[in-house]
Coordinates of C-alpha atoms in Angstrom, one line a residue:
Chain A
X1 CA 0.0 0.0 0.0
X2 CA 0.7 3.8 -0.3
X3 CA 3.1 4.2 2.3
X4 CA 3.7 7.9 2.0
X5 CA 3.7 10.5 4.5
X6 CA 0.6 12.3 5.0
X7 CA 1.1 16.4 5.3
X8 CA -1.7 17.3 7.7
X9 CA -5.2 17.3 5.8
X10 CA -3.2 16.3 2.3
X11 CA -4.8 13.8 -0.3
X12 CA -3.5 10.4 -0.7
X13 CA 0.5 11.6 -2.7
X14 CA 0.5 9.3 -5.2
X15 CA 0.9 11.4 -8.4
X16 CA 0.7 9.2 -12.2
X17 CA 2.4 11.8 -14.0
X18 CA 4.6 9.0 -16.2
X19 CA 8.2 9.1 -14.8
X20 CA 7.6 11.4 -11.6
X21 CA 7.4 9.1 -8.8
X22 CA 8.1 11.2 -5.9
X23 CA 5.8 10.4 -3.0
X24 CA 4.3 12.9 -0.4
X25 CA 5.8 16.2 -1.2
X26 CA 3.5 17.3 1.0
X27 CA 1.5 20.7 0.6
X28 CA 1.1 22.2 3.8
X29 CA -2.2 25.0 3.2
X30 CA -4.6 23.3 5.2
X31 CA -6.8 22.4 2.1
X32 CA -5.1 19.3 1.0
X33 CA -6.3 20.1 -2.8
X34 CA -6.1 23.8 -4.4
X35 CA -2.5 24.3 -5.8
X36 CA -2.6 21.2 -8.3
X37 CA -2.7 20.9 -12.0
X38 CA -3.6 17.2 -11.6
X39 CA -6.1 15.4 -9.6
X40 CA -4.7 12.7 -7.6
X41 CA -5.3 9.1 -8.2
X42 CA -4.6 5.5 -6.6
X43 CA -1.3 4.5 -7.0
X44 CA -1.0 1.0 -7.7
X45 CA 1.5 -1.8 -7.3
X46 CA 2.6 -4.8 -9.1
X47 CA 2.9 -6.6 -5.7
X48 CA -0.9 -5.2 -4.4
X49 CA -1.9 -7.0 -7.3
X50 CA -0.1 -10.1 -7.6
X51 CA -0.9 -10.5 -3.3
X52 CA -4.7 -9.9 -4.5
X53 CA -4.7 -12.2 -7.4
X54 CA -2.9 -15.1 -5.4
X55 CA -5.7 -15.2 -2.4
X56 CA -8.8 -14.6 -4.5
X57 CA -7.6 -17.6 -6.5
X58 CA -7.0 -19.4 -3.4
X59 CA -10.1 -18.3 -1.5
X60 CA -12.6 -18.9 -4.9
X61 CA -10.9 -22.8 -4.9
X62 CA -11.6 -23.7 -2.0
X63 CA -15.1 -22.7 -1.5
X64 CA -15.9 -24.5 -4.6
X65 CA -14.1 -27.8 -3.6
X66 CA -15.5 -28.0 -0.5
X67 CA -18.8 -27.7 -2.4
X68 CA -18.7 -29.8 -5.3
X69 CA -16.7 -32.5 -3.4
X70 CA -19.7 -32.5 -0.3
X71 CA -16.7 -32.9 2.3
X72 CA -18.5 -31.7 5.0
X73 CA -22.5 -30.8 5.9
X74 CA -24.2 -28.7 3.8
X75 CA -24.6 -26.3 6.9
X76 CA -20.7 -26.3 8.0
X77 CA -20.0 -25.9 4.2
X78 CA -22.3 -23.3 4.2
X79 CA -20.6 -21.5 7.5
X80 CA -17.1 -22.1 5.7
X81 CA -17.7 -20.3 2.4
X82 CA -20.0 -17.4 3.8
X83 CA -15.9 -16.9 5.4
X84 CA -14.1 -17.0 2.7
X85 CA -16.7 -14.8 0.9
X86 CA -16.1 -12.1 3.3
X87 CA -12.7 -12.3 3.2
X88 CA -12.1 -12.0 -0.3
X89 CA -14.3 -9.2 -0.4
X90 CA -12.1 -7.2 2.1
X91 CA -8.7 -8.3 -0.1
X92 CA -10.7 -7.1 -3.3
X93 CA -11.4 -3.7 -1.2
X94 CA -8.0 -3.5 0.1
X95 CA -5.3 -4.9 -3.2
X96 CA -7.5 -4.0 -5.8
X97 CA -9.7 -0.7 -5.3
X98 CA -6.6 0.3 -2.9
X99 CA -8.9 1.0 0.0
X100 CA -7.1 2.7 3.1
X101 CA -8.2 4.8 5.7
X102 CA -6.4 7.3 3.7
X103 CA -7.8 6.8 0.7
X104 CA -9.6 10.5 -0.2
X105 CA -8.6 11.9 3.2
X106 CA -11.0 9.3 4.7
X107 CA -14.2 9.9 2.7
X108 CA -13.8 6.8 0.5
X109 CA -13.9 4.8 4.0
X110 CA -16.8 6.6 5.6
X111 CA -18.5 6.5 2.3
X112 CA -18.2 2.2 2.1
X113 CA -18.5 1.8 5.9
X114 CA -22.4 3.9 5.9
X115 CA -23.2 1.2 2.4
X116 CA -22.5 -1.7 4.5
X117 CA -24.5 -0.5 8.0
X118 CA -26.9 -0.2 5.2
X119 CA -26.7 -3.0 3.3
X120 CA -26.2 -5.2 6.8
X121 CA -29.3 -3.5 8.0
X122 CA -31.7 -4.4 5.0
X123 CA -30.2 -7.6 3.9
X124 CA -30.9 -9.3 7.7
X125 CA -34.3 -7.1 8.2
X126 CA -35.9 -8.1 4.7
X127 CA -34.7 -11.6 5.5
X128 CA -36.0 -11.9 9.1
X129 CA -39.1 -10.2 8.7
X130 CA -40.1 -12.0 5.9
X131 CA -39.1 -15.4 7.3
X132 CA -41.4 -14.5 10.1
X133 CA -44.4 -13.7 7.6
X134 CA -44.1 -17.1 6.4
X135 CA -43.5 -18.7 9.6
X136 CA -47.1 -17.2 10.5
X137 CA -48.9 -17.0 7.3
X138 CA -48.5 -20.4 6.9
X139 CA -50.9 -23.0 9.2
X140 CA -48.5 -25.7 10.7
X141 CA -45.5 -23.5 10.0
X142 CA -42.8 -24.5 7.7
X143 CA -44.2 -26.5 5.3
X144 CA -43.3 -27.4 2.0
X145 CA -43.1 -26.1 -1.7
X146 CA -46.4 -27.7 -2.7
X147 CA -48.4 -25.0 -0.6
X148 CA -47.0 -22.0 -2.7
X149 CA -47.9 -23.6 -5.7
X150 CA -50.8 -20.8 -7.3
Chain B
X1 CA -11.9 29.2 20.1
X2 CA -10.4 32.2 17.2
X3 CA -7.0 31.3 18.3
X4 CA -7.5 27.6 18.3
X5 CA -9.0 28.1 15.1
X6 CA -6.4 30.4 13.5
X7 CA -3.6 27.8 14.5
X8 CA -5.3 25.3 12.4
X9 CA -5.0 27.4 9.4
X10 CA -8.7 27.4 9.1
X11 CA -9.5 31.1 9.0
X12 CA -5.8 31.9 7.8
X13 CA -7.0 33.3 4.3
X14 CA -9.5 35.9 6.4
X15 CA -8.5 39.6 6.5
X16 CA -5.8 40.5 9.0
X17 CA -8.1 41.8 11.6
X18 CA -9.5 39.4 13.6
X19 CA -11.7 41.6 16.1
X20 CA -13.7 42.9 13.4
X21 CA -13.9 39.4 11.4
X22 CA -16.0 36.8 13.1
X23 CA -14.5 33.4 13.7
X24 CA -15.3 31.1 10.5
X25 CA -15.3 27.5 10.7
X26 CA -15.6 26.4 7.2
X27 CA -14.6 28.0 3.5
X28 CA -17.3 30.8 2.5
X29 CA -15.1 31.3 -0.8
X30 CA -14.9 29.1 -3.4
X31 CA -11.5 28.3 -4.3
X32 CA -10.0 27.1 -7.2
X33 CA -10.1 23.0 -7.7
X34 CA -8.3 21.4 -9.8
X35 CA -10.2 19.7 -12.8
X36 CA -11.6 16.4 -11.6
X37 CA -10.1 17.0 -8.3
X38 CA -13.3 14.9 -6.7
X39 CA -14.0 12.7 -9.7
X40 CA -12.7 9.5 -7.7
X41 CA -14.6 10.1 -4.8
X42 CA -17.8 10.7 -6.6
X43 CA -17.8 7.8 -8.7
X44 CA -16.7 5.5 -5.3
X45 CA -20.0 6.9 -4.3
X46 CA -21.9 5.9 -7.4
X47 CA -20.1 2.7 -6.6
X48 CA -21.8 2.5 -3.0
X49 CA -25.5 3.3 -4.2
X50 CA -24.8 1.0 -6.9
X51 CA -24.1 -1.6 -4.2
X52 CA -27.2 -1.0 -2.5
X53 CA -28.8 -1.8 -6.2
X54 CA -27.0 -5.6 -5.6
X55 CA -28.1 -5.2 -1.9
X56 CA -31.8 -5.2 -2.7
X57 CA -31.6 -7.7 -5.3
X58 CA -29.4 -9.7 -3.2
X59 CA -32.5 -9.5 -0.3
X60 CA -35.0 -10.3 -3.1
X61 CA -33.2 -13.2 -4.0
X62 CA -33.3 -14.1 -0.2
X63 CA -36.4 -14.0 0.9
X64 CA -38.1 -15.8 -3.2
X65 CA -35.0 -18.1 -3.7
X66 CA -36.9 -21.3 -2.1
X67 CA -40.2 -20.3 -3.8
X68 CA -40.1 -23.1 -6.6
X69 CA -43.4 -22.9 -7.2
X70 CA -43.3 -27.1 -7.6
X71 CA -40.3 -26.0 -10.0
X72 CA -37.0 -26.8 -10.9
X73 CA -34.3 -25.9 -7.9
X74 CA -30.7 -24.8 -8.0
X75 CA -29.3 -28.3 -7.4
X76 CA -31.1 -29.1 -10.7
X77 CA -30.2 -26.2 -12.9
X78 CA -26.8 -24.9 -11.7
X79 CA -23.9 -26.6 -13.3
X80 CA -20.6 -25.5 -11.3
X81 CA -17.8 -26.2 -13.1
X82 CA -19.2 -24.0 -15.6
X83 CA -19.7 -21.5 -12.7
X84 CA -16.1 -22.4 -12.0
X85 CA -15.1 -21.4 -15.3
X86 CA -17.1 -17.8 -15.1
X87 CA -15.4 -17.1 -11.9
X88 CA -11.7 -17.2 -13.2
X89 CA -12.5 -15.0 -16.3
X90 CA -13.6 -12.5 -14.2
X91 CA -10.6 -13.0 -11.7
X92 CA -8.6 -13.1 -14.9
X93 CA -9.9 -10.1 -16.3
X94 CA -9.5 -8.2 -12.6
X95 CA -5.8 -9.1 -12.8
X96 CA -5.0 -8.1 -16.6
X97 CA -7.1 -4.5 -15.8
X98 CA -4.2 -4.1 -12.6
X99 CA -1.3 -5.1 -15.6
X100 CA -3.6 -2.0 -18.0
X101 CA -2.8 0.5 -14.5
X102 CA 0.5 -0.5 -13.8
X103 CA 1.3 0.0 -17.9
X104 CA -0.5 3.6 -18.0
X105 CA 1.5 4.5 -14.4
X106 CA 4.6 3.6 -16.6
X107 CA 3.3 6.0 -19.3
X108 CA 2.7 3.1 -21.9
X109 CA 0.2 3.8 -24.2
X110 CA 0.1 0.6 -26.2
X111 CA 0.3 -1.3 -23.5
X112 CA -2.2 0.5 -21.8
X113 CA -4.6 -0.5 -24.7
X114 CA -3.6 -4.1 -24.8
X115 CA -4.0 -5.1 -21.4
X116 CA -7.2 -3.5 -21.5
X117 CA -8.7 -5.4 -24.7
X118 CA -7.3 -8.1 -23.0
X119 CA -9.6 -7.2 -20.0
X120 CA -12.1 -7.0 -23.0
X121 CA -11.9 -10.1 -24.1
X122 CA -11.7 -12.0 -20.3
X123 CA -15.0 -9.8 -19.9
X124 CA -16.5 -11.0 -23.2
X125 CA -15.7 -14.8 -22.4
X126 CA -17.7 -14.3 -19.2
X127 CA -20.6 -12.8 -20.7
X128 CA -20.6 -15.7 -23.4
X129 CA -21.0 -18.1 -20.6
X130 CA -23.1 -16.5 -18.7
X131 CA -25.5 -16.1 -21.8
X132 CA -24.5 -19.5 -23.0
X133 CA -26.2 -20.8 -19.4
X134 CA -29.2 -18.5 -19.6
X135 CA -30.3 -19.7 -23.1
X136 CA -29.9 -23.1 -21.6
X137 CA -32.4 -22.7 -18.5
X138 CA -34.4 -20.8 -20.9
X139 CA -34.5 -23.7 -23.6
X140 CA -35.1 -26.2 -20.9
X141 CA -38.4 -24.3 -19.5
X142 CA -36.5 -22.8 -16.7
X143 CA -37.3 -19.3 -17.4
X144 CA -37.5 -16.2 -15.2
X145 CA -41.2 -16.4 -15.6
X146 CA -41.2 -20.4 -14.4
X147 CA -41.3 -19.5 -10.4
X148 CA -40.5 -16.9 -7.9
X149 CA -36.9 -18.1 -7.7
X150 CA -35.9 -18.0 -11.1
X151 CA -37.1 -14.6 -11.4
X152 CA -34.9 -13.6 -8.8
X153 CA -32.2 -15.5 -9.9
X154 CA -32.4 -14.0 -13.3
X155 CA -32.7 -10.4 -12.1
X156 CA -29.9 -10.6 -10.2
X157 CA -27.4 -12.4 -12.2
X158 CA -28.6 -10.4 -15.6
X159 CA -28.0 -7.1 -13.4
X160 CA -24.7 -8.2 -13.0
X161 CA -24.2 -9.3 -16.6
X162 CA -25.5 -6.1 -17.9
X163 CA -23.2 -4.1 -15.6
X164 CA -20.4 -6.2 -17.2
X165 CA -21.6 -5.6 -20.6
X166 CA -21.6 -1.9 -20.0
X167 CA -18.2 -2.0 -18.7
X168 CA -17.1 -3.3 -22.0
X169 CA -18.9 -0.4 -23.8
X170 CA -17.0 2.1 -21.7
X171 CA -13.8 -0.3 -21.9
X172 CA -13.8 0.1 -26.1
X173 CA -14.4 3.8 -25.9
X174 CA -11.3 4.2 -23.9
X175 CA -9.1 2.1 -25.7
X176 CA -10.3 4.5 -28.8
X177 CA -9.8 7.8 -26.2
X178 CA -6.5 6.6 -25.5
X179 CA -5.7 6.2 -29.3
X180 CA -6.8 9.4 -30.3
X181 CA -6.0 11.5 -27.0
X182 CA -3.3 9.7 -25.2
X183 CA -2.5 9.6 -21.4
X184 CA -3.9 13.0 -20.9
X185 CA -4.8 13.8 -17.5
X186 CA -8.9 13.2 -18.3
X187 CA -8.0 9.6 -20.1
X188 CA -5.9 8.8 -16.5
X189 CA -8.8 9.6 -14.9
X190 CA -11.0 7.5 -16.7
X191 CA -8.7 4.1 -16.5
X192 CA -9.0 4.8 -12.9
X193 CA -12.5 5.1 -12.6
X194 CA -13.3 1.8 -14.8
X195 CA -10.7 0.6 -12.7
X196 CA -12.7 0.6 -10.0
X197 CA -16.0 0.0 -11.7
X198 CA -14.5 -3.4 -13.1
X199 CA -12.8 -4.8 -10.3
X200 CA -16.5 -3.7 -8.0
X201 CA -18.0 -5.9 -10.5
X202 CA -16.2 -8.5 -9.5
X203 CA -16.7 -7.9 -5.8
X204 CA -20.0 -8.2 -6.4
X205 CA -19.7 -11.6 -8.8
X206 CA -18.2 -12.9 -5.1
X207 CA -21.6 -12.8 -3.7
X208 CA -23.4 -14.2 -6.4
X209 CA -21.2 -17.1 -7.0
X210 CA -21.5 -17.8 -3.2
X211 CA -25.2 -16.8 -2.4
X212 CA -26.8 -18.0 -5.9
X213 CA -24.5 -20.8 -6.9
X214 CA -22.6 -22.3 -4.3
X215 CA -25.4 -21.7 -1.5
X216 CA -28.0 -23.1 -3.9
X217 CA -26.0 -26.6 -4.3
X218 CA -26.2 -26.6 -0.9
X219 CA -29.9 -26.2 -0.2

């Protein structure tokens, strides 16, 4: 990742300009953008890339095996790869979209961490309420597919 | 609170007389930006609302996935070595777009370009299968109008695939751009901003190919 010292409210110093690679000349007015002829973008690295490709491969395979080979119960496999899901999420976030808590003096961070209080909130709301309006709709309970038939 | 607020530079472009000025905490003047100074940030934010687009599908998909409606289920339709296959283009495609930034960070137009048709192509591959397994469920009666989880399933997964067939609209229109412009400062931009699009895509193919595919083998 960026390693590059932050001036006091300064953007992420990662300028592409080709063949001007100097890091974190930092710009001290307080504003952090103003005195620039280019915006500032991600810098990327070779080895953020290669480190990303390496465990998504890894963390894709082995969900998959454990699936398609049935090693263990369908509700430990499906513990196992919810996991790895997650995880390979956060190393997409982190080696490939380059998210820090530097990225865009913090906004970019703030920004993702509202989707997912978000996301979390209606993803597990919409699925408990509505496992609850079947759980009472429904005389007896849970009951099979034949009594949603039209 | 006006010197604490003068020693953080906030108020340090204010007139010199600070008993007549009162203390300011944020910028009344607009300064000068520089162009697309904010473009990254704003288009992370598209990205976020865009995920709460995946998020409701994701939920609708939830709560219809076990209405079969006496129809066929995942275990029957789902075939996952071809899922397999779908997955590593688009992880292949993720890794050539990083070779298409490091090569326009180098200043390498050409290359630039090329690792991006590459990208192209991976992208193209994917959609093929995807469409490839669509006309299949379609041909076999297992259409999105068949039961509740089908339309789901298709709603979601097409959502994604239309995402990635957009991506590869914009991705040909900046391989031309970068033809005809160069690595100007706007076309830098814009690698970096499908940059992110493309590699969110695949963020979000990690959900589907857990939730849809490998969670539906498992029901």
């Amino acid at each position: 990742m960026s390693d590059a010292p932050s001036a006091p409210g300064a953007l992420p110093a990662a300028h592409m300009e080709p063949g001007h690679g100097d890091h974190g000349n930092g710009h001290g007015d307080g504003h952090g953008h103003g005195d620039h002829a280019v915006a500032e973008l991600p810098h990327a690295s070779a080895r953020d890339y290669a480190i990303g490709f390496v465990a998504s491969v890894i963390l894709t395979a082995i969900p998959f095996w454990l699936v398609m080979s049935g090693t263990f119960s369908a509700a430990v496999t499906g513990g196992i790869i919810t996991v790895f899901a997650v995880v390979q999420i956060v190393v997409h976030m982190v080696y490939f979209l380059h998210m820090s808590p530097k990225a865009e003096g913090g906004w970019s961070l703030s920004s993702l961490v509202f989707t997912v209080i978000v996301v979390v909130i209606m993803l597990a709301g919409s699925l408990w309420v509505m496992s609850h309006l079947n759980a009472n709709m429904m005389p007896g309970g849970h009951i099979g597919e034949a009594a949603q038939l039209p | 609170m006006t010197t604490i607020a003068t020693s953080a530079g906030i108020v340090s472009d204010q007139p010199q007389n600070p008993e007549d000025a009162p203390p300011s905490f944020y910028d009344l003047e607009e300064h000068a930006h520089p162009e697309g100074y904010s473009t990254m940030l704003g288009f992370w934010i598209y990205l976020m609302s865009d995920c709460l687009i995946f998020a409701i599908l994701f939920a609708c998909y939830g709560v219809l996935g076990g209405n079969l409606a006496a129809g066929p289920g995942p275990r029957d339709l789902f075939e996952l070595p071809l899922i397999a296959l779908n997955t590593a283009m688009l992880l292949f495609s993720s890794m050539t777009y990083g070779f298409a930034m490091l090569s326009m960070q180098r200043g390498n137009v050409r290359g630039t370009q090329a690792w991006l048709l590459v990208t192209g192509l991976f992208g193209l591959c994917f959609l093929g299968i995807e469409l490839y397994e669509f006309s299949h469920l379609i041909h076999i009666g297992a259409g999105p109008q068949r039961s509740a989880f089908l339309s789901a399933f298709f709603t979601l997964v097409g959502t994604h695939g239309l995402h990635v067939t957009f991506g590869i609209v914009w991705l040909v229109t900046l391989v031309v751009q970068l033809g005809r412009k160069g690595l100007i400062p706007a076309n830098q931009r814009r690698v970096a901003c499908l940059s992110m699009f493309w590699h969110f895509l695949d963020v979000i193919w990690i959900g589907v190919f857990t939730v849809v595919y490998l969670m539906g083998m498992l029901r």
